[in-house]
Each structure stands twice: as C-alpha cells, then as structure tokens.
GROMACS .gro file of C-alpha atoms in nm:
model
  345
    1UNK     CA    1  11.916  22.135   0.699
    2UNK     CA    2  12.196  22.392   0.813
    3UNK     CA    3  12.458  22.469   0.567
    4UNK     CA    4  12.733  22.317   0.685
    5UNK     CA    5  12.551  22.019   0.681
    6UNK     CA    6  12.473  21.976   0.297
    7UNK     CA    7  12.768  21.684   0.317
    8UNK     CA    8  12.639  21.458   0.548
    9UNK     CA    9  12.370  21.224   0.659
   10UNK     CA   10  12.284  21.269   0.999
   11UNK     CA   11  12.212  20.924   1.258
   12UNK     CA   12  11.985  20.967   1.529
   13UNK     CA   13  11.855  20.749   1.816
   14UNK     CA   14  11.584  20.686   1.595
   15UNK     CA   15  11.627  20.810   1.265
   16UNK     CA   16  11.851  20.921   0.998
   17UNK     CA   17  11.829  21.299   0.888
   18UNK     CA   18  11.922  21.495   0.564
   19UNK     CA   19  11.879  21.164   0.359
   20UNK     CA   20  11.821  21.336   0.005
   21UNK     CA   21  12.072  21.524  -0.093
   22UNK     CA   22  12.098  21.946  -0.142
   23UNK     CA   23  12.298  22.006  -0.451
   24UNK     CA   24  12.116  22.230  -0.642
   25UNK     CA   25  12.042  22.595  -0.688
   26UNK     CA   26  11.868  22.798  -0.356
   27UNK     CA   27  11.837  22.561  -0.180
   28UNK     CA   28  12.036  22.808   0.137
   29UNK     CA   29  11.933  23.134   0.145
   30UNK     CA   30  12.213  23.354  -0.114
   31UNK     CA   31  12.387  23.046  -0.151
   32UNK     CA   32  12.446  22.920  -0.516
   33UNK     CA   33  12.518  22.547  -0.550
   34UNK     CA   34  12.433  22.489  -0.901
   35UNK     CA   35  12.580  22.174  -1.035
   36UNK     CA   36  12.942  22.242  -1.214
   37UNK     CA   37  13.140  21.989  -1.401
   38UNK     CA   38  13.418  22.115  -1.349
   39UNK     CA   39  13.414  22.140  -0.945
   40UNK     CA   40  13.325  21.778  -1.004
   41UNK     CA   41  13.646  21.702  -1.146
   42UNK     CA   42  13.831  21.873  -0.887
   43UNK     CA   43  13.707  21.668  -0.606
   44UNK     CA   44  13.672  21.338  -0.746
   45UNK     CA   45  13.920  21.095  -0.625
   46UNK     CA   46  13.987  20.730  -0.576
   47UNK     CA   47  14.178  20.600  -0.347
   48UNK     CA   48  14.295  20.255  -0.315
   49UNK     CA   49  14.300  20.132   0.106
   50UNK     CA   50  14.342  19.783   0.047
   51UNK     CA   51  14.431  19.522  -0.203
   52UNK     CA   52  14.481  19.119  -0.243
   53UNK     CA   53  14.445  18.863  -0.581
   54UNK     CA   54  14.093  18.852  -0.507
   55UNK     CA   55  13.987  19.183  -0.277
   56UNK     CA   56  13.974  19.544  -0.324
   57UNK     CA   57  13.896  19.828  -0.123
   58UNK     CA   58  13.904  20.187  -0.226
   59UNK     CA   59  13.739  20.514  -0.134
   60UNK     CA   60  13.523  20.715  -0.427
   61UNK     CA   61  13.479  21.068  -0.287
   62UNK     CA   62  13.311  21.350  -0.411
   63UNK     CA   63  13.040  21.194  -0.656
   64UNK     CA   64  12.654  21.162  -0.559
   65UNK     CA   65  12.505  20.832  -0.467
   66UNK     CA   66  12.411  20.753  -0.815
   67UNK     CA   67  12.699  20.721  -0.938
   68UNK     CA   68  12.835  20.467  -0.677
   69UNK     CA   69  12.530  20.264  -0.733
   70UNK     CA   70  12.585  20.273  -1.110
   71UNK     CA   71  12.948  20.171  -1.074
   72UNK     CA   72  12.799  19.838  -0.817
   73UNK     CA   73  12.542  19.747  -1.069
   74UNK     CA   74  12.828  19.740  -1.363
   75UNK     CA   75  13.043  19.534  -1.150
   76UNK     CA   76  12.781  19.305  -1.072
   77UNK     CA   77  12.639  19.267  -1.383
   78UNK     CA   78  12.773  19.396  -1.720
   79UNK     CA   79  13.170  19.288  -1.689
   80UNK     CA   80  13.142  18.986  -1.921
   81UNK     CA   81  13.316  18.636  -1.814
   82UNK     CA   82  13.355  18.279  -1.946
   83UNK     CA   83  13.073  18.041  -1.769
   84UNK     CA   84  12.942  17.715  -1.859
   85UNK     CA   85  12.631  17.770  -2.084
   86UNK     CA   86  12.564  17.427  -2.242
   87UNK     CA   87  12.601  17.030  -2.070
   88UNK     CA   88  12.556  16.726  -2.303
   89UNK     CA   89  12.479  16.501  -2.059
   90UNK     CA   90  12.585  16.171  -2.238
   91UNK     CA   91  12.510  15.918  -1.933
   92UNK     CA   92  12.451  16.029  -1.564
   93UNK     CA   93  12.350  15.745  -1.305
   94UNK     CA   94  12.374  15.923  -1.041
   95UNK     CA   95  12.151  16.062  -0.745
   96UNK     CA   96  12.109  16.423  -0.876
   97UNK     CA   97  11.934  16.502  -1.232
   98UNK     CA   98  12.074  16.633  -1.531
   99UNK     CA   99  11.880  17.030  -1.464
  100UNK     CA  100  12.053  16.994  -1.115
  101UNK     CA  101  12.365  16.854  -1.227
  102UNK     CA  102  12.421  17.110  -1.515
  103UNK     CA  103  12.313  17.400  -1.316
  104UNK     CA  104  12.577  17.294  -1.031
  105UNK     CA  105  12.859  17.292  -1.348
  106UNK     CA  106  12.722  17.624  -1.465
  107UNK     CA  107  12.821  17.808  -1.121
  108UNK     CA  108  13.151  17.682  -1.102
  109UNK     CA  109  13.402  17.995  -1.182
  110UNK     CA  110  13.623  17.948  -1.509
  111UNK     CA  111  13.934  18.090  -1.529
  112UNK     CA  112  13.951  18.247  -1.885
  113UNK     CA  113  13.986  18.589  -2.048
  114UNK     CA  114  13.670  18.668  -2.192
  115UNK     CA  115  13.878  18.954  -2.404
  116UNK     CA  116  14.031  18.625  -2.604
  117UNK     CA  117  13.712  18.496  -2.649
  118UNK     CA  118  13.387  18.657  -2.931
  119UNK     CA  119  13.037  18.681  -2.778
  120UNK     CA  120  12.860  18.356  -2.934
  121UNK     CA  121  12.480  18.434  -3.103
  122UNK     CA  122  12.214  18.182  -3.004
  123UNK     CA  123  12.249  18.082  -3.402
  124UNK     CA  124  12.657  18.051  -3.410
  125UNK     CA  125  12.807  17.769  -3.395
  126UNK     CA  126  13.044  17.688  -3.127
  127UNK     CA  127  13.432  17.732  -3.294
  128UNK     CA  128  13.782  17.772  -3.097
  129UNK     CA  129  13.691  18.210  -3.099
  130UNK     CA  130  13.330  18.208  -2.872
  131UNK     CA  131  13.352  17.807  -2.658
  132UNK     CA  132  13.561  17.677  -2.456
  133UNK     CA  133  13.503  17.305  -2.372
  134UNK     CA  134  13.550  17.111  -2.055
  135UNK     CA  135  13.468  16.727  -2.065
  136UNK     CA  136  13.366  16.551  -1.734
  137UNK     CA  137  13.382  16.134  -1.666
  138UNK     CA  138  13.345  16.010  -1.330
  139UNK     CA  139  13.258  15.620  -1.206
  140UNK     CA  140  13.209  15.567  -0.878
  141UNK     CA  141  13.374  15.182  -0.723
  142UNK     CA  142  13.415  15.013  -0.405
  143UNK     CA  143  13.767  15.008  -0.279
  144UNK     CA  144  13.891  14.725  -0.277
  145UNK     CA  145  14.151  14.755   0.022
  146UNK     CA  146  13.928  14.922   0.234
  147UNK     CA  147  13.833  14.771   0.575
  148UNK     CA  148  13.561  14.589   0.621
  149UNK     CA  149  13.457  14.825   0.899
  150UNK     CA  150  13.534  15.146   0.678
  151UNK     CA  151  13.205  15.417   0.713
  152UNK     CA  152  13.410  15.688   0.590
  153UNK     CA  153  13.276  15.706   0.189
  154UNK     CA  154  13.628  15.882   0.126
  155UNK     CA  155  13.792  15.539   0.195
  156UNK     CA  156  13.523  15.289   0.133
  157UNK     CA  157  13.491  15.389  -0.194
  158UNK     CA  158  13.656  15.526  -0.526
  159UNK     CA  159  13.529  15.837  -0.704
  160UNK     CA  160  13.225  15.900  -0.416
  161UNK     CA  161  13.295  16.307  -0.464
  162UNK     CA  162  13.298  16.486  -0.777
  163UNK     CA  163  13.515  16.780  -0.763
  164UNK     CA  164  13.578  17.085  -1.021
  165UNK     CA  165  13.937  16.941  -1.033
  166UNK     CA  166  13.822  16.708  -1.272
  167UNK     CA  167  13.681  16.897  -1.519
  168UNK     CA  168  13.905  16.879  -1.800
  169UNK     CA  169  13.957  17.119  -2.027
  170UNK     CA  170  13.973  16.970  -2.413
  171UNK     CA  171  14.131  17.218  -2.658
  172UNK     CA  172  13.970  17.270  -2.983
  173UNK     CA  173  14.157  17.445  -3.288
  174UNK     CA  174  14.412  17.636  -3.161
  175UNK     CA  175  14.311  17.672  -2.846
  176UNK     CA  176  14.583  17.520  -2.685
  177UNK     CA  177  14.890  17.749  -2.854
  178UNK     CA  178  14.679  18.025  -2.719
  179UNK     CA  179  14.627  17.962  -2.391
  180UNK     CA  180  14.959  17.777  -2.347
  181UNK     CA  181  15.082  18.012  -2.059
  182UNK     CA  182  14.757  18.018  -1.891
  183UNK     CA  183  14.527  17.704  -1.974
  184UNK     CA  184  14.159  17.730  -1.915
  185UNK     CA  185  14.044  17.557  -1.646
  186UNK     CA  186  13.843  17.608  -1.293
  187UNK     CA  187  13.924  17.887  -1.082
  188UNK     CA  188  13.891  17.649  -0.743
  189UNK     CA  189  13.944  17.290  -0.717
  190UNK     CA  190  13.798  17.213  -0.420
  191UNK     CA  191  13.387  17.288  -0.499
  192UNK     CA  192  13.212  16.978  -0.470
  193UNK     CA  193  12.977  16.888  -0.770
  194UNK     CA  194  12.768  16.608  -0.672
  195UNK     CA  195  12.840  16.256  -0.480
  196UNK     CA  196  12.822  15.899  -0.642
  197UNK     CA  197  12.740  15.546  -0.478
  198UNK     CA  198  12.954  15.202  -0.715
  199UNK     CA  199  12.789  15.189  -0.998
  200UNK     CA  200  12.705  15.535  -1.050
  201UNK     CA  201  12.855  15.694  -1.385
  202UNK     CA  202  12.889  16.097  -1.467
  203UNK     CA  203  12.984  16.163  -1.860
  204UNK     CA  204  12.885  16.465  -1.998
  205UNK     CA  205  13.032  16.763  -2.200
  206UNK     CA  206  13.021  17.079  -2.162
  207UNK     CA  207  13.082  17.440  -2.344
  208UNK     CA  208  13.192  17.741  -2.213
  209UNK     CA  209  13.078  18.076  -2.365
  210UNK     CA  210  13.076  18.464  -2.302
  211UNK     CA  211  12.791  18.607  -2.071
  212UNK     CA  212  12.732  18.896  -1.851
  213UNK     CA  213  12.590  18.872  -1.519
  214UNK     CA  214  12.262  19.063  -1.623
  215UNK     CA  215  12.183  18.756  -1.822
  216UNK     CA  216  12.293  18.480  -1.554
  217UNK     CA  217  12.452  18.528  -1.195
  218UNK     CA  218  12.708  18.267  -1.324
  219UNK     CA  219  12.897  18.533  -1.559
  220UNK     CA  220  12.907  18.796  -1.253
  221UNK     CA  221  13.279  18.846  -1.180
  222UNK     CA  222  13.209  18.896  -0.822
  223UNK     CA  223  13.115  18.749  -0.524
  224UNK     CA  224  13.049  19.046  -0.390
  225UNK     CA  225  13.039  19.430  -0.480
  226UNK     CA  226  12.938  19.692  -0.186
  227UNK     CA  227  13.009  20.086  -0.085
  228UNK     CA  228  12.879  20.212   0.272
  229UNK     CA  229  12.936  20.595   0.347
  230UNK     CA  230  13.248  20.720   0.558
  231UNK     CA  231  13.135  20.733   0.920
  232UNK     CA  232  13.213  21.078   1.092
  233UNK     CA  233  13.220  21.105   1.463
  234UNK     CA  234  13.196  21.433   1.604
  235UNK     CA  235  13.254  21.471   1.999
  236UNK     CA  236  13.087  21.798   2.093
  237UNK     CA  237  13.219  21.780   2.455
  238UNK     CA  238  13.510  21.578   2.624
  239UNK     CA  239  13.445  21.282   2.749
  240UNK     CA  240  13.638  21.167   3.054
  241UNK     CA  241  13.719  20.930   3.322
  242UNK     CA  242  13.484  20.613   3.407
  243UNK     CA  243  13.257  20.757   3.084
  244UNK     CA  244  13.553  20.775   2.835
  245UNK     CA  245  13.605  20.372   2.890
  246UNK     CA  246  13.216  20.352   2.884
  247UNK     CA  247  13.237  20.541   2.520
  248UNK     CA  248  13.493  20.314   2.369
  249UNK     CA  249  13.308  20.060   2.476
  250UNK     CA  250  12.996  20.139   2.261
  251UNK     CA  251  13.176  20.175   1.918
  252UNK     CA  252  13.428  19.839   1.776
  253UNK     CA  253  13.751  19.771   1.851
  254UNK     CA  254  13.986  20.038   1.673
  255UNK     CA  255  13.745  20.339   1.674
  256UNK     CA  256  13.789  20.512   1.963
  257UNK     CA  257  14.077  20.541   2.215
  258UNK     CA  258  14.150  20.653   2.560
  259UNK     CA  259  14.443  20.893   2.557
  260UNK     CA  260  14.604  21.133   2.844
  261UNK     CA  261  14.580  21.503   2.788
  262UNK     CA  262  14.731  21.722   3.121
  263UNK     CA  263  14.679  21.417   3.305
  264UNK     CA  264  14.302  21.365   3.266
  265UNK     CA  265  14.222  21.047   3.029
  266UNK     CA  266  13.962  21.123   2.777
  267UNK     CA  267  13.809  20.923   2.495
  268UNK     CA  268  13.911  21.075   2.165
  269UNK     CA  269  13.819  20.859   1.796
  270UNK     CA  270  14.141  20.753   1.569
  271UNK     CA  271  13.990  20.565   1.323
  272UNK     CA  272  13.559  20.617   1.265
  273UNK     CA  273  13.622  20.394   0.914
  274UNK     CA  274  13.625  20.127   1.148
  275UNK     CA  275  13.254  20.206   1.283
  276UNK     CA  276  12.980  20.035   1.186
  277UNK     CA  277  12.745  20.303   1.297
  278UNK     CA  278  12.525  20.083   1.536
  279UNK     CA  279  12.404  20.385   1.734
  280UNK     CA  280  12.485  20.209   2.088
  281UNK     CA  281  12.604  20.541   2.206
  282UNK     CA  282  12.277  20.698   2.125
  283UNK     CA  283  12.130  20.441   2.375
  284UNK     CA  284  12.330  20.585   2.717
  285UNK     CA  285  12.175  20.926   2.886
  286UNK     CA  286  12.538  21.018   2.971
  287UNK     CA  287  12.648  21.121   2.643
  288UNK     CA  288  12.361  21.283   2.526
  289UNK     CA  289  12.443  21.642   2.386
  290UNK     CA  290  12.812  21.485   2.379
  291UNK     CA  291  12.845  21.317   2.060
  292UNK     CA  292  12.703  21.327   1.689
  293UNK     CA  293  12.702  21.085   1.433
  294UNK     CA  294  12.739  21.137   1.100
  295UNK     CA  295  12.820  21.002   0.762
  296UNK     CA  296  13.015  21.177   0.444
  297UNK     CA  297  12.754  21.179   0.179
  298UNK     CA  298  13.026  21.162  -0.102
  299UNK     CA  299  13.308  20.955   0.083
  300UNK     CA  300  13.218  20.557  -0.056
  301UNK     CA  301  13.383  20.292   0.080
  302UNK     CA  302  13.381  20.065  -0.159
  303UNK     CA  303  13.466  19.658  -0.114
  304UNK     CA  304  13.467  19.450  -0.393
  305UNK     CA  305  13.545  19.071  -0.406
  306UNK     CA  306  13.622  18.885  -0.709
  307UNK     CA  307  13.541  18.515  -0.840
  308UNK     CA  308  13.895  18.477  -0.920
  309UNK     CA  309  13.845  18.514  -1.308
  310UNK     CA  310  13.961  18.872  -1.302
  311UNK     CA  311  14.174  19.017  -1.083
  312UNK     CA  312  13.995  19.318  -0.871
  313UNK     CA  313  14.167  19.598  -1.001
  314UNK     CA  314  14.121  19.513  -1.368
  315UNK     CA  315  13.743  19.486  -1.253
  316UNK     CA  316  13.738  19.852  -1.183
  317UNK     CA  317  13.917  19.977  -1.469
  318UNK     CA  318  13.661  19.783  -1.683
  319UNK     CA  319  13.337  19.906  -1.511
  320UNK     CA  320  13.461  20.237  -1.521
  321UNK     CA  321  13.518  20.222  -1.870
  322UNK     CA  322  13.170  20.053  -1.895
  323UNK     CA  323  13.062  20.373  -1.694
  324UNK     CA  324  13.239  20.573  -1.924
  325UNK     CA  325  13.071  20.402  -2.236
  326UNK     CA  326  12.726  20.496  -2.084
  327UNK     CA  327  12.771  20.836  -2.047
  328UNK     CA  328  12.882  20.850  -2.405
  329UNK     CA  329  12.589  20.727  -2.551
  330UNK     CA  330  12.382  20.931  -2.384
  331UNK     CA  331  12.545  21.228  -2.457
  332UNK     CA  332  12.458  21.138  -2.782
  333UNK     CA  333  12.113  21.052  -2.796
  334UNK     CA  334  12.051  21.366  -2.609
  335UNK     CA  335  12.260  21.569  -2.860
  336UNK     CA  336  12.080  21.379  -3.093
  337UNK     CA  337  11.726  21.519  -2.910
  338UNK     CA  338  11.803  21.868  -2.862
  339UNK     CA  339  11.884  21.867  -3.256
  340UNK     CA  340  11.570  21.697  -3.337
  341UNK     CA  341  11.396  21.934  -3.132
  342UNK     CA  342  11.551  22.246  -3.296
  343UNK     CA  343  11.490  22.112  -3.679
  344UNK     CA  344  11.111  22.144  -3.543
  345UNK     CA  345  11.102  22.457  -3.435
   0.00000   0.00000   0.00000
C-alpha cells in the first residue's frame, strides 16, 4: 500500500485492495501515524445532505469503520420505543390464531415518547408511568345493501379488514392530560391486521411498554439504518469522443458528464456520490489504465429511515449520546483496571 493511499479502499476488476486499514505507527517507512485524539477531533465532521419527517442522510467523515458500525448497531437496536408487549385475547373467531394475531399487533409502530414513559420490570405492575393500552373489537357482517352479485369483500361485507386505525387507545390515570397534545396511537393507519368472514369476532386488549430493539425488532426505531463509503473516481487520462459517451454510460445517471473543453468533448465525473461502484467500467479494454476506482475509507454515507415514532434527527442525537455513554463506561472500567493493576504491583 503506497502512502498516499492509506485513505482509501481500492476496486478492482476483481477485487478490492487495501481493505484493513493503516493507522498505526511504521507502518510507511519514517512515517509516524500513531493514533492522536486530538487530530481526531479536528477532522471529525457530520454533515447533514438530506432530510424529511421520516429520512435522514448525512456524511460521518474522518472516524474508522468501527465507529460507523457502532453508531448502526445503536440505531438499530438500543434507542428504546413504545411497542405492544402483552394481548389479552378475550374472544377471537377468526381465521388467524391468537400467537399470529398478537405477533401481527406487536409490529405495528406506536406513536409515543418512550422519554414519558418508565421501563416496566417483568414483576411491575402495569400503571399510567411504564403501559400504555390500546383496546381492539372488531365483528365482521354481511352488508346488507350489497348486490347480490357483489365479489368484492370490501362491499359484500362489513368489518372484512382489520386495520391499525382501529386500535383504540384507552387512557388510564392521567394519561390522557398528558398526552392531550399528542395522543398515543398508531403511527400508520393503513397496515392491515388480519381479515374476518360474518360471524367472525376480534376482542382483545392490549399493553404497550418500553423495549429496545436488542430485545425485540418491534422496539427498533428504524426501518432501516445503513452507511456505504464515499465513492472516488479518479480519471488518469482524458477520455474523449465516441469513448467519453461510452464512459458515462457505464456509471448511473448523474455521475459522469460529457462537457466541451477547446472544442473536444470529454467525459469528466460531477457527482461520484451518485455511483454505486458496479465496476462496469472495469469490464471495457478501452479504458483500461484510464480510470481508478476508489472509495474514502473515513467518508460514511449514512441513510437512516425511521418507523415514524421518532423523528430521524432526534434518532441521531440519541445514539450518539448512547455512543457517548459507552465510551464513558469504559473509560472507567479501564481506569478502574489500570488502578487495580498498580495496587498489585
């Protein structure tokens, strides 16, 4: 690995170079790159590309892949939400069983603040600080004005599909002064629970408690969490003419561009974020020698996607602080060890 190319992962035609990275002392000949906190702090930034209620996209640069990953795993799975922990079924006729049923209800995204709510021990009782609870009653009957034709269950019956719009949420103590500006209730309306046939009764009850995803997928605040590297496209030697078009053509829409420079068109890359590094290019003999692909080993893209319970942003903030948490107690313990360790001695 040459120097300059300590900061990136290198894609061949069939391979990827300079996976692990070199950040460590002698590893180039009279070149000292010891770790240093402070040159950490320097170059660590986040940078926020793109954001919606429910999506966020931001570049981490200049941390090591570890620290990515640990920020992913937090999002996914130690932000604590409200989910449905508990059914009492109290009469289901219907096609699907009471596991299935109450498994489908546990999935369904609640919107609550799991800040306003106290983590509930498998011995605590539910009260108005640790449950919310949502009561569900649904019969299913032909309707009456339908034709006599009618195939479409929608019309022909009354109650056929059971929606998360009617869940309803039943206040307990003070539950409802509290959440008077925001009530609890599904994130989405529209997720279909189960179908009924006339006849067919759903009554059950259900309670709503704190959870993390590492205990349940249900509590993860995301649909998804993901980082990919920067791509870096480095033309060694203009590319021109017939073989310009030929070049854009190999990379997606966006990436590359044909523009006029002393009257001779040439293929020249405005925006490699948009690459999805499929090594196409690699595949034609006419731009061999011409072209290099690359990746920035400490540029992250990251792109995170919330249930709805919590907006995006807020997610970040909170697994960084969960980040930040981590540290601390290990700084501890190992404070902790190296005092140990000296008492010995």
């Amino acid at each position: 690995m040459a120097l300059e190319d300590r900061n990136r992962v290198v894609i061949l035609e069939d391979r990827v170079e300079n996976i692990s990275g070199a950040e460590f002392p002698l590893s180039f000949d009279k070149h000292e790159l010891s770790y240093s906190l402070e040159e950490l702090k320097n170059a660590l930034e986040i940078k926020i590309v793109h954001l919606t209620p429910t999506e966020i996209e931001f570049d981490l640069i200049g941390v090591d892949a570890s620290i990515a990953n640990a920020l992913r795993r937090i999002l996914l799975a130690e932000i604590p939400t409200m989910a449905i922990e508990t059914v009492y079924m109290i009469n289901n006729t219907g096609i699907v069983q009471d596991e299935v049923l109450a498994h489908r209800l546990g999935l369904v995204p609640i919107l609550a603040n799991p800040e306003d709510f106290n983590w509930k021990r498998s011995e605590d009782p539910p009260t108005d600080q640790n449950t919310a609870v949502f009561k569900l009653f649904v019969e299913c009957f032909k309707n009456q004005s339908a034709a006599a034709d009618e195939t479409d269950p929608n019309k022909k019956y009354i109650g056929s599909s059971v929606y998360s719009s009617q869940l309803v949420w039943d206040p307990k103590g003070d539950q409802a002064t509290r959440f008077a500006d925001s009530p609890i209730r599904p994130i989405h309306d529209d997720i279909l629970i189960t179908k009924l046939r006339p006849g067919q009764v759903i009554n059950c009850e259900m309670h709503c408690q704190k959870g993390i995803g590492k205990d349940h997928a249900k509590f993860s605040p995301v649909a998804t969490a993901s980082y990919r590297l920067l791509p870096d496209i480095q033309i060694l030697q203009d590319i021109t003419g017939d073989d310009a078009e030929l070049f854009r053509s190999c990379f997606p829409p966006g990436v590359v561009e044909i523009v006029s420079e002393g009257g001779v068109q040439k293929a020249k890359v405005v925006n490699a974020r948009k690459d999805t590094v499929s090594r196409e290019v690699l595949r034609h003999k006419e731009f061999e020698g011409k072209v290099r692909l690359t990746r920035v080993r400490d540029h992250f893209i990251f792109n995170v996607e919330s249930t709805g319970a919590i907006k995006p942003e807020v997610l970040v903030s909170r697994a960084l602080d969960v980040l930040i948490e981590k540290c601390d107690i290990s700084k501890t313990a190992l404070d902790k060890m190296i005092k140990d360790n000296v008492s010995d001695e």
